[in-house]
Structures are given as structure tokens and as C-alpha cells.
Coordinates of C-alpha atoms and ligand atoms in Angstrom, one line a residue:
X1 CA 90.3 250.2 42.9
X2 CA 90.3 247.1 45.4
X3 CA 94.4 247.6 46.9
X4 CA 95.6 244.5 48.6
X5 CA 97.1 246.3 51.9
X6 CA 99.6 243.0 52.9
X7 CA 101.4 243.2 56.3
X8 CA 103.7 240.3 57.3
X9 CA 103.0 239.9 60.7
X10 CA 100.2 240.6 62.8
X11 CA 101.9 243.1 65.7
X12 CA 101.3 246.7 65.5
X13 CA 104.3 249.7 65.4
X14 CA 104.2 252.6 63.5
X15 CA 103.8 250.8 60.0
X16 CA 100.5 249.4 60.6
X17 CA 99.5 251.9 62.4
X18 CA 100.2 254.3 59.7
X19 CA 98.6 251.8 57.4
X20 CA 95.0 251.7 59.2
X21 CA 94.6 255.2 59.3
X22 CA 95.8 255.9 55.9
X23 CA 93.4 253.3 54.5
X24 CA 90.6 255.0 56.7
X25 CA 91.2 258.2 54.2
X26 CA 91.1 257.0 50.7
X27 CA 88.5 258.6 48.5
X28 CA 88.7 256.2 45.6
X29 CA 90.9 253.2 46.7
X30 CA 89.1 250.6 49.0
X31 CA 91.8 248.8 51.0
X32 CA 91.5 245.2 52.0
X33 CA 93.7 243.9 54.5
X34 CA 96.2 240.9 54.1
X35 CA 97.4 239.8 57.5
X36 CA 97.7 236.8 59.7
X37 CA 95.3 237.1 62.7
X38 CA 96.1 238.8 65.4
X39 CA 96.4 242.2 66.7
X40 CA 96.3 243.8 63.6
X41 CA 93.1 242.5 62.1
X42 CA 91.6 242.8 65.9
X43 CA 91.7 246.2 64.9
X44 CA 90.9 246.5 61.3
X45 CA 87.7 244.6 61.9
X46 CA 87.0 247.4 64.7
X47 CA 87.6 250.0 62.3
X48 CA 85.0 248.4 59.9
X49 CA 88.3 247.6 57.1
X50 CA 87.9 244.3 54.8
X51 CA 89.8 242.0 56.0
X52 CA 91.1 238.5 54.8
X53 CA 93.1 236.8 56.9
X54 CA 96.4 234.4 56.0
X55 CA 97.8 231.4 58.0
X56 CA 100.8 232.7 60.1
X57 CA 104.6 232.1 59.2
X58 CA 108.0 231.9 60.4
X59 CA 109.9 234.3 58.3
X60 CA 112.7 235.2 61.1
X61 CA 116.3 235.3 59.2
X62 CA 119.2 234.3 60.9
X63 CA 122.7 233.9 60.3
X64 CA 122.2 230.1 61.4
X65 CA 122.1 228.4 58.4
X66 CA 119.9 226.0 59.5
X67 CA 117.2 229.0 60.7
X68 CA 117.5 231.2 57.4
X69 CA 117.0 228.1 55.5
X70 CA 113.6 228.0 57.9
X71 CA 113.2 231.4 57.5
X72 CA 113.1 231.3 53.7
X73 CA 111.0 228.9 53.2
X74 CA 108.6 230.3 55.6
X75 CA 108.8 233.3 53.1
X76 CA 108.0 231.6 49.8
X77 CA 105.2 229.5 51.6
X78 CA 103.6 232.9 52.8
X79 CA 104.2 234.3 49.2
X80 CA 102.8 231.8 47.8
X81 CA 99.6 231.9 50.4
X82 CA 99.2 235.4 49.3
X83 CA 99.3 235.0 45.9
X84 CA 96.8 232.5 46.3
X85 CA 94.3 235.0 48.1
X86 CA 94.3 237.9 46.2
X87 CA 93.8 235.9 43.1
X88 CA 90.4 235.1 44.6
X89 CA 89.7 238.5 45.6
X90 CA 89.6 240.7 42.5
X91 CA 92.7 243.1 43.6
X92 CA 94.1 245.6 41.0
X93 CA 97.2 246.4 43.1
X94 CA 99.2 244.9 46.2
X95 CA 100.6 247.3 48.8
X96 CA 103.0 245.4 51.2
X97 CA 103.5 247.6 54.0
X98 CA 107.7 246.7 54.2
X99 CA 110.3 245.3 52.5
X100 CA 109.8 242.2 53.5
X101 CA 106.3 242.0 52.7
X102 CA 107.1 243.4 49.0
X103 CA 109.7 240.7 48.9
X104 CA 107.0 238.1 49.6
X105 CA 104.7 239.8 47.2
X106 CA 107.1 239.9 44.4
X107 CA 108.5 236.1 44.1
X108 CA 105.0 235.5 43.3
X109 CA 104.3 237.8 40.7
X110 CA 104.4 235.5 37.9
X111 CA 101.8 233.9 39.0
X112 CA 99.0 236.9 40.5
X113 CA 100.1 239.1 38.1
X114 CA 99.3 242.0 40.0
X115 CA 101.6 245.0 40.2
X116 CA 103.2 245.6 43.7
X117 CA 104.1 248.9 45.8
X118 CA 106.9 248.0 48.1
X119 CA 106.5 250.7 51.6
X120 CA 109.8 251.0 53.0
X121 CA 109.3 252.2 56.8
X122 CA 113.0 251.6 57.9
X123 CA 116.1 252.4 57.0
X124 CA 116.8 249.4 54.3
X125 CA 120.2 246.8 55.6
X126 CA 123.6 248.0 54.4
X127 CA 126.3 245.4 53.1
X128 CA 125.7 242.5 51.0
X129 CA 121.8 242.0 52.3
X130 CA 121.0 245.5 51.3
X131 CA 122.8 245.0 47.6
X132 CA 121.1 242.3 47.1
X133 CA 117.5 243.3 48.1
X134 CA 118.2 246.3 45.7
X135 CA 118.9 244.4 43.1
X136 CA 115.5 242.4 43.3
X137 CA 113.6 246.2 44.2
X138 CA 114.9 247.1 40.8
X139 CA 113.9 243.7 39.1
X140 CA 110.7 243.3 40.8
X141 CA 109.0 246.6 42.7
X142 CA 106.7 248.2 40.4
X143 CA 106.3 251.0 42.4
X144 CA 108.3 251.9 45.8
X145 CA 107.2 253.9 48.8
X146 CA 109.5 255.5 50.7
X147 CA 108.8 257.4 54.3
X148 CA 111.6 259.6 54.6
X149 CA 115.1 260.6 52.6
X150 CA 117.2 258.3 54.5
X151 CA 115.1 255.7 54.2
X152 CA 115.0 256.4 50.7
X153 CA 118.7 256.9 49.7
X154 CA 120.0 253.6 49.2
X155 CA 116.7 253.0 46.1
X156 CA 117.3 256.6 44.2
X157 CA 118.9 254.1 41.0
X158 CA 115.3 253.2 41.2
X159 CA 114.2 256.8 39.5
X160 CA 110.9 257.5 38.9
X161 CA 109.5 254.2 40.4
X162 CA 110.6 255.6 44.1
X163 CA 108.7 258.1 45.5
X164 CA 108.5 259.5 49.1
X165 CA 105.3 259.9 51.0
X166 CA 105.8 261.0 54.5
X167 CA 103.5 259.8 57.4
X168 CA 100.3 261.2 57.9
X169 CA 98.5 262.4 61.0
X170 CA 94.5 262.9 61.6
X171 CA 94.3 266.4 63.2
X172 CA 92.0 266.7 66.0
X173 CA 93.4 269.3 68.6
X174 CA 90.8 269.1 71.4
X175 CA 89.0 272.2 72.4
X176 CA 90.3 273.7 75.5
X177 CA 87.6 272.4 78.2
X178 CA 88.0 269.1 76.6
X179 CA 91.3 269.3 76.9
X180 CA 91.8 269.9 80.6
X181 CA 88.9 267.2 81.4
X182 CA 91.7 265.0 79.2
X183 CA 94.7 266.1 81.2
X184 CA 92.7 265.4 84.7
X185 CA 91.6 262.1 83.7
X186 CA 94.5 260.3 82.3
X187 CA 97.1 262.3 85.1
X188 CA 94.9 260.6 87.9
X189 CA 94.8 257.0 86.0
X190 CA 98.9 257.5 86.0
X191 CA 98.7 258.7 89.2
X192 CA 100.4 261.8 88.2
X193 CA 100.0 264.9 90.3
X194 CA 97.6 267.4 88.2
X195 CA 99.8 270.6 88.6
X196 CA 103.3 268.4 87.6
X197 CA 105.7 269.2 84.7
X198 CA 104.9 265.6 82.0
X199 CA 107.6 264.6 79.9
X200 CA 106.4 261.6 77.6
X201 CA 108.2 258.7 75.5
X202 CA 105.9 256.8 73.5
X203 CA 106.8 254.0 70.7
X204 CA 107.7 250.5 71.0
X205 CA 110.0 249.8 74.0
X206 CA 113.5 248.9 72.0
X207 CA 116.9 249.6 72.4
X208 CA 117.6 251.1 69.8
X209 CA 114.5 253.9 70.9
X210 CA 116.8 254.7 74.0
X211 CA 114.0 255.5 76.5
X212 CA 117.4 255.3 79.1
X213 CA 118.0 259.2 77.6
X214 CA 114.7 260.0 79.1
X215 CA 115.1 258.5 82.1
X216 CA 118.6 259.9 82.6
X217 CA 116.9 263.7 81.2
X218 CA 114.7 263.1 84.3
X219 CA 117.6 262.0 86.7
X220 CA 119.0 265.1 85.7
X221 CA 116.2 267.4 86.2
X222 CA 115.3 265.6 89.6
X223 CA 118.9 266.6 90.7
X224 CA 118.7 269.9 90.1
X225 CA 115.0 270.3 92.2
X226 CA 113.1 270.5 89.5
X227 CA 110.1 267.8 89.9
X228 CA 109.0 266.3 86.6
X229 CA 106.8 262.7 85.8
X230 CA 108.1 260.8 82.9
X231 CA 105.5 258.3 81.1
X232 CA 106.9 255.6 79.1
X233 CA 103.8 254.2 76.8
X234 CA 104.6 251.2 74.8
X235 CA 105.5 247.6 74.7
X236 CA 108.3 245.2 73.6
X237 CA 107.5 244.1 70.9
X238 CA 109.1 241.5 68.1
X239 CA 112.2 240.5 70.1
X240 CA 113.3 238.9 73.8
X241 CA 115.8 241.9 73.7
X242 CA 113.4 244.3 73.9
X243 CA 111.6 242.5 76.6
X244 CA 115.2 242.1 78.0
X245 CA 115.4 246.4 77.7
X246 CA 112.4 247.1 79.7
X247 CA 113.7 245.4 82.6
X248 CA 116.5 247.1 82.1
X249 CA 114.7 250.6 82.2
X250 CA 113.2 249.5 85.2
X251 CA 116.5 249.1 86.9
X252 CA 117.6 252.0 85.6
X253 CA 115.0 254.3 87.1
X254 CA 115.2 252.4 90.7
X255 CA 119.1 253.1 90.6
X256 CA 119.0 256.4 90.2
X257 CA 116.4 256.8 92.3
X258 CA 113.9 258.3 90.2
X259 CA 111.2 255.6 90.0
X260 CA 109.1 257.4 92.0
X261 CA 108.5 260.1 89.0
X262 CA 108.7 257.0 86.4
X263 CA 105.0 255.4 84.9
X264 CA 105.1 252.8 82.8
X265 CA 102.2 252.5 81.2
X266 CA 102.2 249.5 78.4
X267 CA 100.6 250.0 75.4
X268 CA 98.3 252.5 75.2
X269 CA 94.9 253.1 72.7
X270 CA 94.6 256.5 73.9
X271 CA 98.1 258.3 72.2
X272 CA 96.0 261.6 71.7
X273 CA 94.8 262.1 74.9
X274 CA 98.2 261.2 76.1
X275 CA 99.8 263.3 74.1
X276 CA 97.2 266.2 75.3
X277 CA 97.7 265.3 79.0
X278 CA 101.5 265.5 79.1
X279 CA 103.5 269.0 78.4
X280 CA 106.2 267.7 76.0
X281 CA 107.0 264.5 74.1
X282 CA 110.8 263.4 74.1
X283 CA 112.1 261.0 71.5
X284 CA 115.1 259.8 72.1
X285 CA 115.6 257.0 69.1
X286 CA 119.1 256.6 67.2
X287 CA 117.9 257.5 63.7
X288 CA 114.7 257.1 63.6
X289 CA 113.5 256.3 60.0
X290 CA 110.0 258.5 60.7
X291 CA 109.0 258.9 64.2
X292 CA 105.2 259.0 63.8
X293 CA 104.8 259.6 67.3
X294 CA 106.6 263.3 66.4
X295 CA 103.4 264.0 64.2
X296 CA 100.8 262.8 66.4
X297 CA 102.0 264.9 69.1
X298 CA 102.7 267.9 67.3
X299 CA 99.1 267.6 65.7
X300 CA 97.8 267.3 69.7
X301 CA 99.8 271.1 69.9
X302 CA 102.0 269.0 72.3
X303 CA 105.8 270.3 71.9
X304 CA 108.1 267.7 70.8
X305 CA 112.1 267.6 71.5
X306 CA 113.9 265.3 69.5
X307 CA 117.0 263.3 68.2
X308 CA 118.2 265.1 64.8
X309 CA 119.3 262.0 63.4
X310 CA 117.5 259.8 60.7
X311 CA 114.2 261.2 59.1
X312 CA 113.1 263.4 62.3
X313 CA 114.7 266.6 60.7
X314 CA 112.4 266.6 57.7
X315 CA 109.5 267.0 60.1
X316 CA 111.1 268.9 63.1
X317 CA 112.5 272.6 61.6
X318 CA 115.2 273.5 64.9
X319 CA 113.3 276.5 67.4
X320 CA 110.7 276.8 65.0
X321 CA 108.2 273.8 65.5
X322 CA 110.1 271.5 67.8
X323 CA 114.0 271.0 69.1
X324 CA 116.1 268.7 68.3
X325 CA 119.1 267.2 69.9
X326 CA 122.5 265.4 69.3
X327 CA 121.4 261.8 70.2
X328 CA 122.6 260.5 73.3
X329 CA 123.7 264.0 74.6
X330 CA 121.9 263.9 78.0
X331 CA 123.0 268.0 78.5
X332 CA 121.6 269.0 75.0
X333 CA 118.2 267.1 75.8
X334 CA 117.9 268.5 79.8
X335 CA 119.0 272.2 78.1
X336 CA 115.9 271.6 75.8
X337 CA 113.8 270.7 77.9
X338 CA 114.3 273.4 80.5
X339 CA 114.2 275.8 77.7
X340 CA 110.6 274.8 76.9
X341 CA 109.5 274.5 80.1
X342 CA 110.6 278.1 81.3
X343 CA 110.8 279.9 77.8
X344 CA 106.9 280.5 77.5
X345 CA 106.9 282.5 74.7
X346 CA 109.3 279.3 72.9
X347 CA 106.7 276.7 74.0
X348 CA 103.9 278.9 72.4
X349 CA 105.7 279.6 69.3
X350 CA 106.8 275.8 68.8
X351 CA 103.0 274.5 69.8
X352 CA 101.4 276.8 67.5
X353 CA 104.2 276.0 64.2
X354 CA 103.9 272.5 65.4
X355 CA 99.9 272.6 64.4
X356 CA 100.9 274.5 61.1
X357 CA 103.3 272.1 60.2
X358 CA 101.1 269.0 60.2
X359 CA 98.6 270.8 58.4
X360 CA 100.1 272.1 56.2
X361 CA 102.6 268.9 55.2
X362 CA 102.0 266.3 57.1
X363 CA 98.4 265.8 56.8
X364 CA 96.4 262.4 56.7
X365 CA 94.6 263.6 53.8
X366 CA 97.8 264.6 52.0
X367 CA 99.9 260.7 52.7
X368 CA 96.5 259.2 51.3
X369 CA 96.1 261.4 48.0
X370 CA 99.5 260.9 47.5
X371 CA 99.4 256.9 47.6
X372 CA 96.0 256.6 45.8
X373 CA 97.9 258.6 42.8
X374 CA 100.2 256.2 43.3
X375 CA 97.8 253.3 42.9
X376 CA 96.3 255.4 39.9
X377 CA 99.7 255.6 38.2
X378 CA 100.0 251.9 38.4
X379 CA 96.6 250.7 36.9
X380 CA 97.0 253.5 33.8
X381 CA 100.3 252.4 33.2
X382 CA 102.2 256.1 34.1
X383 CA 105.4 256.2 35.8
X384 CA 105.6 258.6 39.3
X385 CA 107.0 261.6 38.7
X386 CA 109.0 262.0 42.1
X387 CA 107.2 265.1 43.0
X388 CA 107.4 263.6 46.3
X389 CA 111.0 263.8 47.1
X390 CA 111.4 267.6 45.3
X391 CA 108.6 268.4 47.9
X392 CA 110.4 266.9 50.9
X393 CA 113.4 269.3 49.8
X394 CA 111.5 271.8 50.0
X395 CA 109.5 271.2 52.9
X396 CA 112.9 270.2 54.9
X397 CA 114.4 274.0 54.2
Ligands
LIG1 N1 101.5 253.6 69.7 C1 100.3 253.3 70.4 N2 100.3 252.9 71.7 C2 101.5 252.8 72.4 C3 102.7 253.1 71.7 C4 102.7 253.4 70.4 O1 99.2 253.4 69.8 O2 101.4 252.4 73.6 C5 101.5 254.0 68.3 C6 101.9 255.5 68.2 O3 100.8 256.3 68.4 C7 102.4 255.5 66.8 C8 103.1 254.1 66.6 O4 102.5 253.3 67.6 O5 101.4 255.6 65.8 C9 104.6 254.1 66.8 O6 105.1 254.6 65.6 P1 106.6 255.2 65.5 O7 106.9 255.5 64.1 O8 106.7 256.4 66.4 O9 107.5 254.1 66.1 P2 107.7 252.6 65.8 O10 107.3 251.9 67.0 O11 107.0 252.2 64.6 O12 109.2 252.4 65.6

């Protein structure tokens, strides 16, 4: 089965990133990647995926009428573009890796002919936008992926042909002497003393990810004598607001006076052996659709303590593998924290669950089985049978 994997843009977030690891574990699906140039294909190449690369687009919608007319036509031209491409290619089924891309893939359809999996990472628009998207999903998605139940919600009219497949991770706990060789070398790149509590925030630096929580967590804890380094790994990325955050974060940290326990790091190749070098990963987002970041951390053994809202809960079971916290409440997230950090036999417990956990539902293995019988549905003509959302439930309880 040759699968079109089609991403939209060339940056990298949780999506692609999901996508390039996923595609390194399918056992009878071999992945090509659509994409402009850029970072994304950088890295695809590296990993040894097929790669064939499209011109790059505008696609940004506005409420100017003037840029959505812009946008949307940068849309159609891309659509057509791709339609184009894997028409040369000898693809059996097109994978666009969000709802934009599956939008792109679809107008098209007439002409490739190829059926077209829709993978919905965020949590789709509300309001007139989102009614009418749905409308087309149900008109035009052959098959829809969904990462998590809120994410999900708004397409259950589309029955069978929605199905949810949670994130995977690739579990590689270090061994032990491995491990502190880790922790020493990345605490002395980030100048971190060895023997320091670690709290880290990693994802795309963004508003809407409220790395401010952490920074006022720390502020907290500073207050009240207890030392503790915060790293904050990631970029802005898409928008001049997020670039516009980070500055603010910056500010932020020197007003309260807790810069000198702040690292920003940028982006970062290394998430594992951060996440093995810090003591606890905070993740602070208001609703999150996945948080892949949670399952990459808790896969590391690293505890995790985050926001309850959005898709977090259906990984993150309260005490038992991680915490989770009202968003914004700065008192809830110090409390957690403190109660990791002094409640050994809590940390254990949640470290050891968090492993078991991944293993046992959120494995790499498990996402790509699940989407190749996807694929496999599509080509023999059988509908889904939504196994993946009864799971979910189950999984969530
Ligand atoms: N990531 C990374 N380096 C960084 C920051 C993030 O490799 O410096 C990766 C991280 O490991 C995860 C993804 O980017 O796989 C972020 O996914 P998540 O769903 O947590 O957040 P998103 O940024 O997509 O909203």
C-alpha cells in the first residue's frame, strides 16, 4: 500500500511529528511524504522516508476579504498541485495530516480519484466555519482520524467513517547509568546545577500553551525557599503572536525576579533526554487537543502534572499515572508539584503507572496498526467499525 502522507505546511508541532514517527512503524503501509520543502522534509529525508516535495502556498484565512479570497485560492492551487503529484506516483490512499490538508485533498477528488483520511489534531472551529467544514467532512472525508474525544465530538454524525486513534509514543526508557550520564550532560549544557529540582515545559511557545503558569508555579516555589530550574523547550512557531508571547515570557521571568532559575532553550532534537534529565514535565495549555509531549515524557518514566482540560484526561488517570490541574490555577499546580516532589512514594507510584500506561495504550505500535487497518478498510471497501472510540471509553475509566 503506497499512502500519500500530505502535510500543508512545512513547520513541525506535534502533528508532523506524530506523523514521522508513526510512518517509521508501519508494517505493510509505505508512506510517502507530501510537503513543501522545508523543515519537515529536512527531516523525513534524515529519517530515510520517500519524499516528494510540492511548491509552497499561501493558504492563511482571514476575515479580510481581500486575504481569504488570497487564501483560497492559495488552497485550490495547492489542491490542485497535489492532485497532480500523486497521480504520478501510484498512491492507493491520501492521508492529510489536518483538516485543512484533507480539505485541500478533497476538492480534488474528482479528479485523483483516490480515497482520503482526514487527521484531525485540533479541536475543529465552532460557529458557522465549523458547520460548514462538517458539512463538506461528511460530503467528502472517506475516512476521518480523530486524536482525541474532544477533538472528535463535533464529527460523531459522521458514524462509522470517524474513528479515534490516539497519539503514539516509541518507548525507550534509558537504563539507569545511561540515564544519569543523560541528566549530567544536558543539566551542564542548560547550566543547571546537577543536584537541582527540574520542572520542564516543552511544545511550541504559544499563548494559548500558557508557559506564564510555569513561570508563575516557579515564582511561587522560589518564594517559599524552595530552589527549582524551569526549562522552556520550544519555539514560536506559525504566528508573530507567538513570537510576540516569548518576549513576553521573558519579561515575565525578569519581573518576578526568577530569571535566574529560567532556561530557555529553543527548539530542541533531544525531547527524550530532556525529558530524562528534568524531574517533572508541567503542561500548562488551555485544552489541549492531545498533548504529545504528556506521552513522550511519561514513556521517559518522567512524571507529568497537567491541565485536565481538553484531551489530556484520556491519557492522564488523576494520582494514578500523572496529576492534573484546573488550568490557570497557579495554587493547584504549586500544590502538585510540591506533592511530587516531597511525596516519594507518589512520584514512584506515578513514574512507574506512567510507563504502564504508554505501553499498554498508548504505544507507537498500537497508533500505527490502528491507521494501517484504516488504510486496509479503505482499499477493500469496509467501513471502520469505531472500535477506537469504545476503546478510549474504556481506557479513559
Ligand atoms: N518538540 C520538539 N522539540 C521542541 C519542542 C517540541 O521536538 O523543542 C516536539 C515534542 O517532542 C512533541 C511535539 O514537538 O512531539 C509537540 O507536540 P504537542 O502535541 O505536545 O504540542 P503542539 O506543539 O503540537 O501543540
Amino acid at each position: 500500500m503506497r499512502i500519500a502522507y500530505y502535510n500543508h505546511t512545512s513547520a513541525v508541532s506535534g502533528a508532523e511529528m506524530n506523523l514521522m514517527v508513526t510512518a517509521k512503524h508501519y508494517t505493510k503501509a509505505h508512506p510517502v511524504i507530501f510537503a513543501p520543502e522545508g523543515e519537515l522534509l529536512d527531516r523525513a529525508r534524515k529519517d530515510w522516508l520517500e519524499v516528494v516535495p510540492l511548491a509552497s502556498f499561501n493558504a492563511r484565512l482571514s476575515r479580510n476579504p481581500f486575504r481569504l479570497a488570497a487564501g483560497l485560492i492559495g488552497m485550490f492551487k495547492a489542491g490542485w498541485q497535489l492532485s497532480e503529484a500523486v497521480r504520478e506516483q501510484d498512491i492507493q490512499v491520501i492521508h492529510a495530516n489536518s483538516l485543512r490538508a484533507g480539505m485541500m485533498a478533497s476538492f480534488f477528488s474528482w479528479r485523483h480519484r483516490i480515497p482520503v483520511v482526514w487527521h484531525l489534531h485540533d479541536i475543529p472551529p465552532k460557529g458557522l466555519t465549523g458547520w460548514l467544514i462538517r458539512m463538506y467532512a461528511m460530503r467528502a472525508a472517506q475516512s476521518v482520524i480523530a486524536i482525541s474525544e474532544p477533538v472528535m465530538k463535533d464529527y460523531l454524525k459522521l458514524g462509522q467513517r470517524i474513528q479515534l486513534v490516539h497519539n503514539g509514543a516509541v518507548l525507550s526508557e534509558f537504563p539507569v547509568k545511561e540515564k544519569e550520564y543523560i541528566r549530567e550532560k544536558i543539566r551542564m549544557q542548560l547550566n543547571t546545577p546537577l543536584e537541582s529540582k527540574v520542572m520542564t515545559i516543552i511544545g511550541q511557545i504559544a499563548p494559548w500553551k500558557r508557559q506564564e503558569d510555569a513561570i508563575r508555579a516557579l515564582h511561587a516555589l522560589v518564594q517559599q525557599g524552595e530552589e527549582n530550574y524551569l526549562w522552556i523547550v520550544g519555539e514560536p512557531k506559525f504566528r508573530l503572536e507567538n513570537e510576540l508571547y516569548l518576549e513576553e515570557l521573558y519579561r515575565l521571568a525578569e519581573r518576578l525576579k526568577v530569571k535566574d532559575y529560567v532556561r530557555f532553550t529553543g527548539f530542541r532534537e533531544d525531547i527524550d533526554e530532556i525529558c530524562c534529565a528534568a524531574d517533572l514535565l508541567l503542561l500548562c495549555s488551555e485544552n489541549e487537543p492531545f498533548g504529545r509531549v504528556i506521552i513522550e515524557a511519561m514513556a521517559q518514566g518522567t512524571p507529568v502534572i497537567a491541565t485536565s482540560g481538553g484531551g489530556v484526561s484520556e491519557i492522564i488517570q488523576h494520582k494514578r499515572n500523572g496529576l492534573l490541574y484546573t488550568t490557570r490555577n497557579i495554587l493547584e499546580l504549586v500544590q502538585g508539584i510540591q506533592d511530587i516532589q516531597r511525596n516519594e512514594e507518589l512520584r514512584r507510584r506515578i513514574c512507574e503507572n506512567g510507563i504502564e500506561r504508554i505501553k499498554n495504550h498508548f504505544s507507537i505500535e498500537q497508533a500505527a496498526a490502528a491507521t494501517e487497518q484504516i488504510y486496509s478498510h479503505l482499499m477493500t471497501g469496509e467501513t471502520g467499525t469505531n472500535s477506537g472510540l469504545r476503546q478510549s471509553r474504556e481506557v479513559a475509566k
